[in-house]
Amino acid sequence: MASWAFLAIAAAAIPRPAFAAEPAAKPFAGDVPVLHEEAAAAGIDHTYGGPWEFFVGGGGAAFDCNDDRFPDVFLAGGKGEGTVYVNRSQAGGRLAFETVPQDLDPKDLEDVTGAYPIDIDQDGRQDLVLLRVGGNILLKGLAECRFEKANFSWAFDGGRAWTTAFSAIFEPGNRYPTLAFGNYVDRAAPGSPWGTCADNVLIRPKSSDERDGRADPAAAMQGAGAPTGKPGGAQAPDYSEPFALSPGYCALSMLFTDWDHSGEPSLRITNDRQYYRGGEEQLWRVEPGRAPRPYRKADGWQHLSIWGMGIAEGDVDNDGYPDYALTSMGDTKLQFLDREFEDSPTYRDEAYQRGATAHRPYVHDAGKPSTGWHAGFADFNNDTQLDLFIAKGNVEAMPDFAAYDPDNLLMGGFDGRFTEVGEEAGIALPTKGRGALIADFNLDGAMDLLVVNRGQKASLFRNLGGRADFGERPLGNFVEVKLSQKDGNRDAIGARLAVKIGAKTLNRTIQVGGGHASGTAGFVHVGLGTAERAEIRVQWPDGEWSHPYRVFADNFVLIDRGADAARYWYPDADRPEPPTAETTAQSDTLQGQDGRAGSAIAPARR
């Protein structure tokens, strides 16, 4: 009853957002992707739920945890247990997943709001950061998608906060990443939840000198051969000195971003105005070796107060600088750096001009505003233009906001505007979306989508291709790129890809954070349209540019720092049939619809 009473008060206290109606959008002229929902058939049976602490959050992680390069999945369960799913999909075929039991205390997998993958200890395996209500947990990745708790061995105190956001970056000279945690309401403070936002936390790894040469504590206690993934006596990450980012304003998403191409990423935080007093959106300067400090009005930072839920970064206008989508209750913000203010983080909002406010449901519109959560840029139809996905859903039962609030798929046009195609694409479901994973789950070059829903089963959409009168047709060409380097930051977090096709350059950044309690790691996807070749340059995290790598379209490309040439990698065409009950006439029909099952590179895309 307490949670429902709280919800009723919150609903009554929220002023209705005011906005003007956007100009009527023209029908989208490009390919609309067909996103076929097949969670149950694929073996995904998962629900995020719980009391009011779990009205927010509801995320997951997509990453390879068994060395086959197919994206595996972890899904937060809220009050229930989180689940690891190994990807058994065939290349180009139907999606299939299996649960992987974990030798962990079940309580460590409960109360999880979200998760992000990152190789913290630099052993070549992805680890997991679990955001929780009451104490965050770092899970060290082992073989075959199994994990062990690493809080002790990495000197990490998970705290007791209600954590809802995360981001990470490798600062110069550090072998291990700097971790940032965003916290929501301080539930123990007097007067909670009103005006009681908890401080956020930044944790830099201690250097070898600071550790006085201390060896991995787990190895020291258990001896060589302990399951730490390191030789006996080897160094381990040490996260024993957290730094409070104060004031906190109830963060729901954060992202390290090099907004000005200075080579020193800052920490952007989107905050929920419902509970703070005198707060705003934040950008923290995080300079190596110095205490973080927030940008102020004198620095060019403009006051913005929204119900901030999620952050997405992408170079929408291809000018080389990052642009940002910020979800909220009501209209979405789409921010571009105002170049008139040199060296200042001053932004202009172009969501209205570009048709991207997504402020009300596009079907069954009852005149009530939407509630946006996860945001993510991706090229869903491989036409070279970034599209924008937004997970939508009522907080719980707020009467002043839309009850039927389907997720958005805003297709980017060559005129710079976005067009809503969610209903046509097949994602207009009556769900309460929260976090999401945008990834190529069957490695066919088309981006798929997994949405975590509150109080309902997760949705899993396979991208079948472009909608046509006869069914589906092939999308444009693509390239997917994976970077690697030695001596720390193996996955090149913070690096930038510049993919040139003709006179056009498409930019991508390797990042950990953002969205809504959800993160991905692995191949970076770039749609190439009709281009049959591409030229790739990499700006590595230290600022050094690579020479150009020339590659053919419709390939998975591995680029090792310093290598003379890029390498091609091909999904296993002989991968075993997924071991599920769906190897039936129904699944055969689904495979026949796109003609791609089992192909290493989809022939229709060549």
Coordinates of C-alpha atoms in Angstrom, one line a residue:
M1 CA 0.0 0.0 0.0
A2 CA 2.9 2.3 0.7
S3 CA 4.1 2.1 -2.9
W4 CA 0.7 2.9 -4.3
A5 CA 0.2 5.8 -1.9
F6 CA 3.6 7.1 -3.0
L7 CA 2.6 6.7 -6.6
A8 CA -0.6 8.6 -6.2
I9 CA 1.2 11.5 -4.5
A10 CA 3.8 11.6 -7.3
A11 CA 1.2 11.6 -10.0
A12 CA -0.7 14.5 -8.4
A13 CA 2.5 16.4 -8.0
I14 CA 3.7 16.2 -11.6
P15 CA 2.8 19.2 -13.8
R16 CA 1.7 18.3 -17.3
P17 CA 4.3 19.1 -19.8
A18 CA 3.4 21.8 -22.3
F19 CA 4.4 21.6 -26.0
A20 CA 3.2 22.5 -29.4
A21 CA 2.2 19.9 -31.9
E22 CA 4.8 19.0 -34.4
P23 CA 4.1 19.6 -38.1
A24 CA 2.4 16.6 -39.8
A25 CA 5.1 14.2 -40.8
K26 CA 5.4 12.9 -44.4
P27 CA 5.4 9.1 -44.8
F28 CA 8.9 7.7 -44.5
A29 CA 10.4 7.3 -48.0
G30 CA 13.0 4.7 -47.1
D31 CA 12.9 1.1 -46.0
V32 CA 10.9 0.4 -42.9
P33 CA 12.4 -2.5 -41.0
V34 CA 10.2 -5.5 -40.2
L35 CA 10.8 -6.2 -36.5
H36 CA 9.3 -9.6 -35.7
E37 CA 8.6 -10.3 -32.0
E38 CA 9.8 -13.8 -31.1
A39 CA 10.9 -13.7 -27.4
A40 CA 9.0 -16.9 -26.4
A41 CA 10.1 -18.8 -29.5
A42 CA 13.7 -17.7 -28.8
G43 CA 13.7 -18.9 -25.2
I44 CA 13.6 -15.5 -23.5
D45 CA 11.1 -15.7 -20.6
H46 CA 11.9 -12.9 -18.3
T47 CA 10.1 -10.2 -16.3
Y48 CA 11.4 -7.1 -14.5
G49 CA 9.2 -6.3 -11.5
G50 CA 9.0 -5.3 -7.9
P51 CA 7.7 -2.5 -5.6
W52 CA 8.2 1.2 -6.2
E53 CA 12.0 1.1 -6.1
F54 CA 11.7 -0.8 -9.4
F55 CA 9.4 1.6 -11.1
V56 CA 12.7 2.9 -12.6
G57 CA 15.5 0.8 -14.0
G58 CA 14.8 -2.4 -15.8
G59 CA 17.9 -2.9 -17.9
G60 CA 20.3 -5.5 -19.3
A61 CA 23.5 -6.1 -21.0
A62 CA 24.4 -7.6 -24.4
F63 CA 28.0 -8.9 -24.8
D64 CA 29.9 -12.0 -25.8
C65 CA 30.6 -14.2 -22.8
N66 CA 31.6 -17.5 -24.5
D67 CA 34.0 -16.4 -27.2
D68 CA 31.9 -17.0 -30.2
R69 CA 31.3 -13.3 -30.9
F70 CA 27.5 -13.7 -30.8
P71 CA 25.9 -11.3 -28.3
D72 CA 24.8 -13.0 -25.1
V73 CA 22.5 -11.4 -22.7
F74 CA 22.0 -10.6 -19.0
L75 CA 18.6 -9.2 -17.9
A76 CA 17.9 -7.5 -14.6
G77 CA 14.9 -8.9 -12.7
G78 CA 14.2 -6.2 -10.2
K79 CA 13.0 -7.9 -7.0
G80 CA 13.4 -11.2 -8.8
E81 CA 16.6 -12.8 -10.0
G82 CA 18.6 -11.5 -13.0
T83 CA 19.2 -14.1 -15.7
V84 CA 22.1 -14.9 -18.0
Y85 CA 21.1 -16.1 -21.5
V86 CA 23.7 -17.6 -23.9
N87 CA 23.0 -16.9 -27.6
R88 CA 22.4 -20.1 -29.6
S89 CA 21.2 -18.3 -32.8
Q90 CA 22.3 -19.4 -36.2
A91 CA 24.0 -16.8 -38.3
G92 CA 21.3 -15.1 -40.3
G93 CA 18.6 -17.4 -38.8
R94 CA 16.0 -17.3 -36.1
L95 CA 17.0 -16.2 -32.6
A96 CA 17.6 -18.7 -29.8
F97 CA 18.8 -18.3 -26.3
E98 CA 19.4 -20.7 -23.3
T99 CA 19.7 -19.8 -19.6
V100 CA 23.0 -20.3 -17.9
P101 CA 22.9 -21.2 -14.2
Q102 CA 25.3 -19.3 -12.0
D103 CA 27.3 -20.5 -9.0
L104 CA 26.4 -17.3 -7.1
D105 CA 24.5 -16.4 -4.1
P106 CA 20.9 -15.9 -5.5
K107 CA 20.5 -12.8 -3.4
D108 CA 23.3 -11.2 -5.4
L109 CA 21.2 -11.5 -8.5
E110 CA 18.2 -9.9 -6.8
D111 CA 17.3 -6.2 -6.5
V112 CA 19.2 -5.5 -9.7
T113 CA 18.0 -2.4 -11.7
G114 CA 20.4 -2.7 -14.6
A115 CA 23.7 -3.9 -16.0
Y116 CA 26.6 -2.9 -18.1
P117 CA 29.4 -5.1 -19.7
I118 CA 33.0 -4.0 -19.5
D119 CA 36.4 -5.8 -19.2
I120 CA 37.4 -4.3 -15.8
D121 CA 40.4 -6.5 -15.0
Q122 CA 41.7 -6.6 -18.6
D123 CA 41.9 -10.3 -18.9
G124 CA 40.1 -10.4 -22.2
R125 CA 36.7 -11.4 -20.8
Q126 CA 33.8 -9.1 -20.3
D127 CA 32.8 -8.5 -16.7
L128 CA 29.4 -7.3 -15.5
V129 CA 28.5 -4.3 -13.4
L130 CA 25.2 -4.9 -11.6
L131 CA 23.3 -1.8 -10.5
R132 CA 21.3 -2.6 -7.5
V133 CA 19.0 -1.3 -4.8
G134 CA 21.2 -1.6 -1.7
G135 CA 24.7 -2.5 -2.9
N136 CA 26.2 -2.7 -6.4
I137 CA 28.1 -5.8 -7.4
L138 CA 31.0 -6.4 -9.9
L139 CA 30.9 -9.8 -11.5
K140 CA 34.1 -11.1 -13.0
G141 CA 33.6 -13.0 -16.3
L142 CA 34.7 -16.6 -16.4
A143 CA 34.6 -19.1 -19.2
E144 CA 31.3 -20.2 -20.8
C145 CA 29.2 -17.3 -19.6
R146 CA 29.7 -17.9 -15.9
F147 CA 30.6 -15.3 -13.3
E148 CA 32.1 -14.8 -9.8
K149 CA 31.6 -12.0 -7.4
A150 CA 34.7 -9.7 -7.4
N151 CA 33.8 -7.0 -4.9
F152 CA 36.4 -8.2 -2.4
S153 CA 39.2 -9.1 -4.8
W154 CA 38.8 -5.7 -6.5
A155 CA 38.5 -3.8 -3.2
F156 CA 35.1 -2.5 -4.3
D157 CA 32.5 -1.4 -1.7
G158 CA 29.1 -1.5 -3.5
G159 CA 27.6 0.9 -1.0
R160 CA 23.9 0.9 0.0
A161 CA 22.5 3.4 -2.4
W162 CA 19.6 3.0 -4.9
T163 CA 21.7 2.9 -8.1
T164 CA 20.2 3.5 -11.5
A165 CA 23.0 4.8 -13.8
F166 CA 26.6 3.8 -14.8
S167 CA 29.4 4.8 -17.1
A168 CA 33.1 4.1 -17.4
I169 CA 36.1 5.4 -19.2
F170 CA 39.9 4.7 -19.2
E171 CA 41.8 7.8 -18.1
P172 CA 45.4 8.3 -19.4
G173 CA 48.0 6.1 -17.7
N174 CA 45.5 3.8 -16.1
R175 CA 45.4 0.1 -16.9
Y176 CA 41.9 -0.2 -15.4
P177 CA 38.8 1.9 -16.0
T178 CA 37.4 4.7 -14.0
L179 CA 33.8 3.8 -12.8
A180 CA 30.9 6.2 -12.3
F181 CA 27.7 5.3 -10.5
G182 CA 24.5 7.3 -10.6
N183 CA 22.2 7.1 -7.6
Y184 CA 18.6 8.0 -7.2
V185 CA 16.6 8.9 -4.1
D186 CA 18.3 8.6 -0.6
R187 CA 15.6 6.5 1.0
A188 CA 17.0 6.9 4.5
A189 CA 17.0 10.7 4.4
P190 CA 14.4 12.6 6.4
G191 CA 11.5 13.7 4.1
S192 CA 12.3 11.1 1.5
P193 CA 11.7 11.0 -1.4
W194 CA 11.2 14.8 -1.9
G195 CA 14.5 16.7 -2.2
T196 CA 16.6 13.8 -1.0
C197 CA 18.6 12.8 -4.0
A198 CA 21.7 10.8 -3.2
D199 CA 25.2 11.8 -4.3
N200 CA 26.7 10.1 -7.3
V201 CA 30.0 8.3 -7.1
L202 CA 33.2 8.3 -9.1
I203 CA 35.9 5.6 -8.4
R204 CA 39.3 5.8 -10.0
P205 CA 41.5 2.7 -9.8
K206 CA 44.4 3.2 -7.4
S207 CA 47.8 3.1 -9.1
S208 CA 50.6 0.6 -8.3
D209 CA 52.3 3.2 -6.1
E210 CA 49.1 3.9 -4.2
R211 CA 48.6 0.2 -3.6
D212 CA 52.2 -0.2 -2.3
G213 CA 52.6 -3.1 -4.7
R214 CA 49.8 -5.0 -3.0
A215 CA 49.0 -8.2 -4.9
D216 CA 45.5 -9.4 -5.7
P217 CA 43.9 -10.0 -2.3
A218 CA 42.0 -13.0 -3.5
A219 CA 45.2 -14.6 -4.9
A220 CA 47.1 -13.7 -1.7
M221 CA 44.5 -15.4 0.4
Q222 CA 43.9 -18.4 -1.8
G223 CA 47.2 -18.9 -3.5
A224 CA 48.2 -19.2 -7.1
G225 CA 45.5 -20.8 -9.2
A226 CA 42.7 -19.0 -7.4
P227 CA 39.7 -18.3 -9.7
T228 CA 40.7 -14.7 -10.2
G229 CA 41.8 -15.1 -13.8
K230 CA 45.3 -13.8 -12.9
P231 CA 48.6 -15.4 -12.1
G232 CA 49.4 -15.7 -8.4
G233 CA 50.6 -12.4 -7.1
A234 CA 49.5 -10.4 -10.1
Q235 CA 48.0 -6.9 -9.7
A236 CA 44.2 -6.6 -9.6
P237 CA 42.0 -3.5 -9.8
D238 CA 41.7 -1.5 -6.6
Y239 CA 38.5 0.5 -6.3
S240 CA 38.8 1.3 -2.6
E241 CA 38.6 5.1 -2.7
P242 CA 35.2 6.4 -4.0
F243 CA 34.8 10.2 -4.6
A244 CA 31.3 11.7 -4.1
L245 CA 30.0 13.7 -7.0
S246 CA 27.9 16.2 -5.0
P247 CA 25.3 17.5 -5.4
G248 CA 23.4 14.6 -6.9
Y249 CA 20.0 15.2 -8.5
C250 CA 18.5 11.8 -8.8
A251 CA 20.4 10.4 -11.8
L252 CA 18.7 8.0 -14.2
S253 CA 21.4 7.8 -16.9
M254 CA 25.0 9.0 -17.3
L255 CA 27.6 8.8 -20.1
F256 CA 31.3 9.7 -20.4
T257 CA 31.4 11.8 -23.6
D258 CA 34.1 13.8 -25.4
W259 CA 31.7 16.6 -26.3
D260 CA 34.4 19.0 -27.5
H261 CA 36.9 16.6 -29.0
S262 CA 39.4 17.7 -26.3
G263 CA 40.5 14.1 -25.7
E264 CA 39.2 14.4 -22.1
P265 CA 35.7 13.0 -21.8
S266 CA 33.3 14.6 -19.4
L267 CA 30.5 12.9 -17.5
R268 CA 27.0 13.9 -18.7
I269 CA 24.2 13.1 -16.3
T270 CA 20.4 13.2 -16.9
N271 CA 18.3 13.7 -13.7
D272 CA 14.7 13.2 -12.6
R273 CA 13.3 16.6 -11.7
Q274 CA 10.5 15.0 -9.8
Y275 CA 12.6 14.6 -6.6
Y276 CA 15.4 17.2 -6.7
R277 CA 15.1 20.8 -5.4
G278 CA 17.1 23.4 -7.3
G279 CA 18.7 20.8 -9.6
E280 CA 19.3 20.5 -13.3
E281 CA 21.0 18.4 -16.0
Q282 CA 24.7 18.0 -15.3
L283 CA 28.0 17.9 -17.1
W284 CA 31.1 17.1 -14.9
R285 CA 34.6 18.0 -16.0
V286 CA 36.8 14.9 -15.2
E287 CA 40.4 15.9 -15.8
P288 CA 43.1 13.2 -15.2
G289 CA 44.6 13.5 -11.7
R290 CA 42.2 16.2 -10.6
A291 CA 39.0 16.3 -8.6
P292 CA 35.9 16.4 -10.9
R293 CA 33.9 19.6 -11.0
P294 CA 30.6 20.5 -12.6
Y295 CA 30.3 22.9 -15.5
R296 CA 28.5 26.0 -14.5
K297 CA 26.7 28.8 -16.2
A298 CA 30.0 30.8 -16.4
D299 CA 31.4 27.9 -18.5
G300 CA 28.5 28.0 -21.0
W301 CA 26.4 25.3 -19.4
Q302 CA 22.7 26.1 -19.7
H303 CA 20.2 25.3 -17.1
L304 CA 17.8 22.5 -18.2
S305 CA 15.3 20.7 -15.9
I306 CA 13.5 17.7 -17.2
W307 CA 12.3 14.3 -16.0
G308 CA 15.6 12.9 -17.4
M309 CA 15.4 9.1 -18.0
G310 CA 17.9 8.2 -20.7
I311 CA 20.8 9.4 -22.8
A312 CA 21.8 8.4 -26.3
E313 CA 24.8 9.8 -28.2
G314 CA 25.2 9.8 -32.0
D315 CA 26.5 12.1 -34.7
V316 CA 23.1 12.8 -36.3
D317 CA 24.3 15.6 -38.6
N318 CA 27.7 14.0 -39.4
D319 CA 29.7 17.0 -38.4
G320 CA 32.1 15.0 -36.2
Y321 CA 30.7 16.2 -32.9
P322 CA 28.4 14.1 -30.7
D323 CA 24.7 14.9 -30.5
Y324 CA 22.4 13.8 -27.7
A325 CA 18.9 12.5 -27.3
L326 CA 17.5 12.9 -23.7
T327 CA 14.3 11.1 -22.8
S328 CA 11.8 12.6 -20.4
M329 CA 8.1 12.6 -19.5
G330 CA 6.6 14.5 -22.4
D331 CA 8.9 15.6 -25.1
T332 CA 12.3 14.2 -25.9
K333 CA 15.3 16.6 -26.3
L334 CA 17.6 16.4 -29.3
Q335 CA 20.7 18.5 -28.6
F336 CA 23.3 19.8 -30.9
L337 CA 26.5 21.7 -29.9
D338 CA 26.1 25.4 -30.7
R339 CA 29.3 26.1 -32.5
E340 CA 28.9 29.9 -32.1
F341 CA 30.0 29.5 -28.5
E342 CA 33.6 28.3 -28.9
D343 CA 34.9 25.9 -26.3
S344 CA 31.6 26.0 -24.3
P345 CA 29.1 23.2 -23.7
T346 CA 26.2 25.2 -25.0
Y347 CA 23.5 23.3 -26.8
R348 CA 20.5 24.0 -28.9
D349 CA 17.4 21.7 -28.9
E350 CA 16.3 20.7 -32.4
A351 CA 13.8 17.9 -31.5
Y352 CA 10.8 19.9 -32.7
Q353 CA 12.4 21.0 -36.0
R354 CA 13.6 17.4 -36.7
G355 CA 10.3 15.7 -35.8
A356 CA 11.8 13.9 -32.8
T357 CA 9.9 15.1 -29.7
A358 CA 7.9 11.8 -29.5
H359 CA 5.8 13.5 -26.8
R360 CA 2.5 11.6 -27.3
P361 CA 1.7 8.1 -28.4
Y362 CA 1.5 7.6 -32.2
V363 CA -1.4 5.1 -31.8
H364 CA -4.4 5.2 -29.5
D365 CA -3.5 8.8 -28.6
A366 CA -5.8 9.8 -25.7
G367 CA -4.3 13.3 -25.6
K368 CA -1.9 12.4 -22.7
P369 CA 1.9 12.7 -22.8
S370 CA 4.3 9.8 -23.2
T371 CA 6.9 8.6 -20.7
G372 CA 10.3 7.9 -22.3
W373 CA 13.0 5.7 -20.9
H374 CA 15.8 4.1 -22.9
A375 CA 17.1 5.9 -25.9
G376 CA 19.5 4.5 -28.5
F377 CA 20.8 5.5 -31.9
A378 CA 21.3 2.8 -34.5
D379 CA 20.9 2.3 -38.3
F380 CA 18.0 -0.1 -38.4
N381 CA 17.6 -0.1 -42.2
N382 CA 21.3 0.2 -43.2
D383 CA 20.7 3.4 -45.2
T384 CA 23.6 5.3 -43.5
Q385 CA 21.3 7.5 -41.5
L386 CA 21.0 7.1 -37.7
D387 CA 17.6 6.1 -36.4
L388 CA 16.4 6.6 -32.8
F389 CA 14.7 4.0 -30.6
I390 CA 12.9 5.1 -27.5
A391 CA 11.4 2.7 -24.9
K392 CA 8.1 4.0 -23.6
G393 CA 5.8 3.1 -20.7
N394 CA 3.8 4.6 -17.9
V395 CA 5.7 4.7 -14.6
E396 CA 3.0 2.4 -13.1
A397 CA -0.5 3.9 -13.2
M398 CA -0.1 7.6 -13.5
P399 CA -3.5 8.8 -14.7
D400 CA -2.2 12.0 -16.3
F401 CA 0.2 10.1 -18.6
A402 CA -0.6 7.7 -21.4
A403 CA -1.5 4.2 -20.3
Y404 CA -1.0 2.8 -23.8
D405 CA 2.4 4.1 -24.6
P406 CA 4.2 2.1 -27.3
D407 CA 7.9 2.2 -28.0
N408 CA 9.1 4.6 -30.7
L409 CA 11.2 3.9 -33.8
L410 CA 12.1 7.2 -35.4
M411 CA 13.7 6.6 -38.8
G412 CA 16.3 9.2 -39.8
G413 CA 15.8 10.7 -43.2
F414 CA 18.3 12.3 -45.6
D415 CA 16.7 15.6 -45.0
G416 CA 17.7 15.5 -41.3
R417 CA 14.2 14.8 -40.0
F418 CA 12.9 11.8 -38.2
T419 CA 9.7 9.9 -39.0
E420 CA 7.8 7.6 -36.6
V421 CA 7.4 4.0 -38.0
G422 CA 6.8 2.1 -34.8
E423 CA 3.4 0.7 -35.8
E424 CA 4.5 -0.2 -39.3
A425 CA 7.7 -1.8 -38.0
G426 CA 5.8 -4.0 -35.5
I427 CA 6.9 -2.7 -32.1
A428 CA 3.6 -0.9 -31.1
L429 CA 2.9 -3.3 -28.2
P430 CA 0.9 -2.5 -25.0
T431 CA 4.0 -2.9 -22.8
K432 CA 5.8 -0.7 -20.2
G433 CA 9.2 -0.5 -21.7
R434 CA 12.3 0.4 -19.6
G435 CA 15.8 -0.5 -20.8
A436 CA 16.7 -1.9 -24.2
L437 CA 19.5 -3.7 -26.0
I438 CA 20.1 -2.8 -29.7
A439 CA 22.3 -5.5 -31.1
D440 CA 22.8 -7.8 -34.1
F441 CA 21.9 -11.0 -32.3
N442 CA 22.1 -13.3 -35.2
L443 CA 25.0 -11.6 -37.0
D444 CA 23.2 -11.0 -40.3
G445 CA 24.1 -7.3 -40.5
A446 CA 20.6 -6.1 -39.4
M447 CA 20.1 -4.6 -35.9
D448 CA 17.7 -6.5 -33.7
L449 CA 16.1 -5.2 -30.5
L450 CA 15.4 -6.5 -27.0
V451 CA 13.2 -4.4 -24.7
V452 CA 12.9 -5.0 -20.9
N453 CA 9.4 -4.3 -19.8
R454 CA 8.2 -3.6 -16.2
G455 CA 5.7 -6.2 -14.9
Q456 CA 5.6 -7.9 -18.3
K457 CA 7.7 -10.3 -20.4
A458 CA 10.7 -8.9 -22.2
S459 CA 10.2 -8.3 -25.9
L460 CA 12.7 -9.6 -28.5
F461 CA 12.4 -8.4 -32.1
R462 CA 14.3 -9.9 -35.0
N463 CA 15.0 -7.6 -38.0
L464 CA 13.7 -9.5 -41.0
G465 CA 14.5 -6.8 -43.6
G466 CA 12.6 -4.0 -45.2
R467 CA 8.8 -4.0 -45.5
A468 CA 7.6 -4.7 -49.0
D469 CA 4.3 -5.6 -50.7
F470 CA 5.4 -9.2 -51.0
G471 CA 6.9 -9.5 -47.5
E472 CA 10.4 -8.4 -46.8
R473 CA 13.3 -7.3 -48.9
P474 CA 17.0 -7.0 -48.2
L475 CA 18.2 -3.9 -46.5
G476 CA 21.3 -1.8 -47.4
N477 CA 24.9 -3.0 -47.0
F478 CA 26.7 -2.8 -43.7
V479 CA 30.0 -3.3 -41.9
E480 CA 30.5 -4.3 -38.3
V481 CA 33.8 -3.4 -36.6
K482 CA 35.6 -4.7 -33.5
L483 CA 38.7 -2.9 -32.2
S484 CA 41.4 -4.2 -29.9
Q485 CA 44.7 -2.9 -28.5
K486 CA 47.3 -4.0 -26.0
D487 CA 48.6 -2.7 -22.7
G488 CA 45.3 -1.8 -21.1
N489 CA 41.9 -0.7 -22.4
R490 CA 41.9 -3.7 -24.7
D491 CA 38.5 -2.9 -26.2
A492 CA 39.5 0.7 -27.0
I493 CA 36.8 2.4 -25.0
G494 CA 36.7 6.0 -26.0
A495 CA 37.9 5.4 -29.5
R496 CA 36.2 6.9 -32.5
L497 CA 35.5 5.2 -35.8
A498 CA 35.3 7.3 -39.0
V499 CA 33.8 5.2 -41.8
K500 CA 34.0 6.9 -45.2
I501 CA 31.8 6.0 -48.1
G502 CA 32.2 8.3 -51.1
A503 CA 32.2 11.9 -49.8
K504 CA 30.3 11.0 -46.6
T505 CA 31.8 10.1 -43.3
L506 CA 29.9 8.2 -40.6
N507 CA 31.1 8.5 -37.0
R508 CA 30.8 6.1 -34.1
T509 CA 32.2 6.1 -30.6
I510 CA 33.1 3.2 -28.4
Q511 CA 31.4 3.9 -25.1
V512 CA 30.2 2.3 -21.8
G513 CA 27.1 3.9 -20.3
G514 CA 24.0 5.8 -21.3
G515 CA 20.6 4.5 -22.3
H516 CA 18.5 3.4 -19.4
A517 CA 20.3 0.9 -17.1
S518 CA 21.4 -1.0 -20.2
G519 CA 24.6 -1.4 -22.1
T520 CA 26.2 -3.4 -25.0
A521 CA 29.7 -4.4 -26.0
G522 CA 31.0 -6.1 -29.1
F523 CA 30.8 -5.2 -32.8
V524 CA 30.0 -1.6 -33.8
H525 CA 27.4 -1.6 -36.6
V526 CA 27.5 0.9 -39.5
G527 CA 24.9 0.9 -42.3
L528 CA 26.5 1.6 -45.7
G529 CA 23.5 2.0 -48.0
T530 CA 24.4 0.9 -51.5
A531 CA 28.2 1.4 -51.0
E532 CA 30.2 -1.8 -51.7
R533 CA 33.4 -0.6 -50.0
A534 CA 34.3 1.6 -47.1
E535 CA 37.4 3.3 -45.7
I536 CA 37.8 3.1 -42.0
R537 CA 40.0 5.2 -39.8
V538 CA 40.3 4.9 -36.0
Q539 CA 41.1 7.6 -33.6
W540 CA 42.4 5.5 -30.7
P541 CA 41.6 6.6 -27.1
D542 CA 44.9 8.5 -26.7
G543 CA 44.1 10.6 -29.8
E544 CA 46.3 8.9 -32.3
W545 CA 44.8 8.3 -35.7
S546 CA 45.3 5.0 -37.6
H547 CA 46.0 4.9 -41.3
P548 CA 42.9 4.1 -43.5
Y549 CA 41.7 0.5 -43.7
R550 CA 39.8 -0.3 -46.9
V551 CA 37.2 -3.0 -46.5
F552 CA 34.4 -4.6 -48.5
A553 CA 30.8 -4.2 -47.4
D554 CA 28.8 -6.9 -45.7
N555 CA 31.7 -8.0 -43.5
F556 CA 32.6 -8.3 -39.9
V557 CA 36.0 -6.5 -39.5
L558 CA 38.6 -6.9 -36.7
I559 CA 41.1 -4.0 -36.4
D560 CA 44.1 -4.5 -34.1
R561 CA 46.0 -1.3 -33.2
G562 CA 49.2 -1.0 -35.3
A563 CA 48.1 -3.7 -37.8
D564 CA 48.9 -3.1 -41.4
A565 CA 45.5 -4.5 -42.5
A566 CA 42.1 -5.2 -41.1
R567 CA 41.0 -8.8 -40.7
Y568 CA 37.7 -10.3 -41.8
W569 CA 35.8 -12.6 -39.4
Y570 CA 33.0 -14.9 -40.5
P571 CA 30.2 -16.3 -38.4
D572 CA 30.2 -20.1 -38.3
A573 CA 27.9 -21.3 -41.1
D574 CA 28.0 -24.8 -39.5
R575 CA 26.9 -23.6 -36.1
P576 CA 24.6 -26.3 -34.6
E577 CA 20.8 -25.9 -34.9
P578 CA 19.6 -24.1 -31.8
P579 CA 18.6 -26.7 -29.2
T580 CA 15.0 -25.6 -28.6
A581 CA 11.6 -27.0 -29.2
E582 CA 11.1 -24.5 -32.0
T583 CA 12.8 -26.6 -34.7
T584 CA 9.4 -27.1 -36.2
A585 CA 7.4 -26.1 -39.2
Q586 CA 6.7 -22.7 -37.5
S587 CA 10.4 -21.9 -37.2
D588 CA 11.1 -23.2 -40.7
T589 CA 8.4 -20.8 -42.0
L590 CA 10.1 -17.9 -40.1
Q591 CA 13.5 -18.8 -41.7
G592 CA 11.9 -19.1 -45.1
Q593 CA 10.6 -15.5 -44.8
D594 CA 14.0 -14.0 -45.0
G595 CA 16.1 -16.7 -46.7
R596 CA 19.0 -16.1 -44.4
A597 CA 19.2 -19.0 -42.0
G598 CA 22.7 -20.4 -41.7
S599 CA 24.5 -18.0 -44.1
A600 CA 27.7 -16.5 -42.9
I601 CA 27.1 -13.3 -44.7
A602 CA 23.5 -12.9 -45.9
P603 CA 23.7 -13.5 -49.7
A604 CA 20.7 -11.2 -50.3
R605 CA 22.8 -8.3 -49.0
R606 CA 25.7 -8.6 -51.4

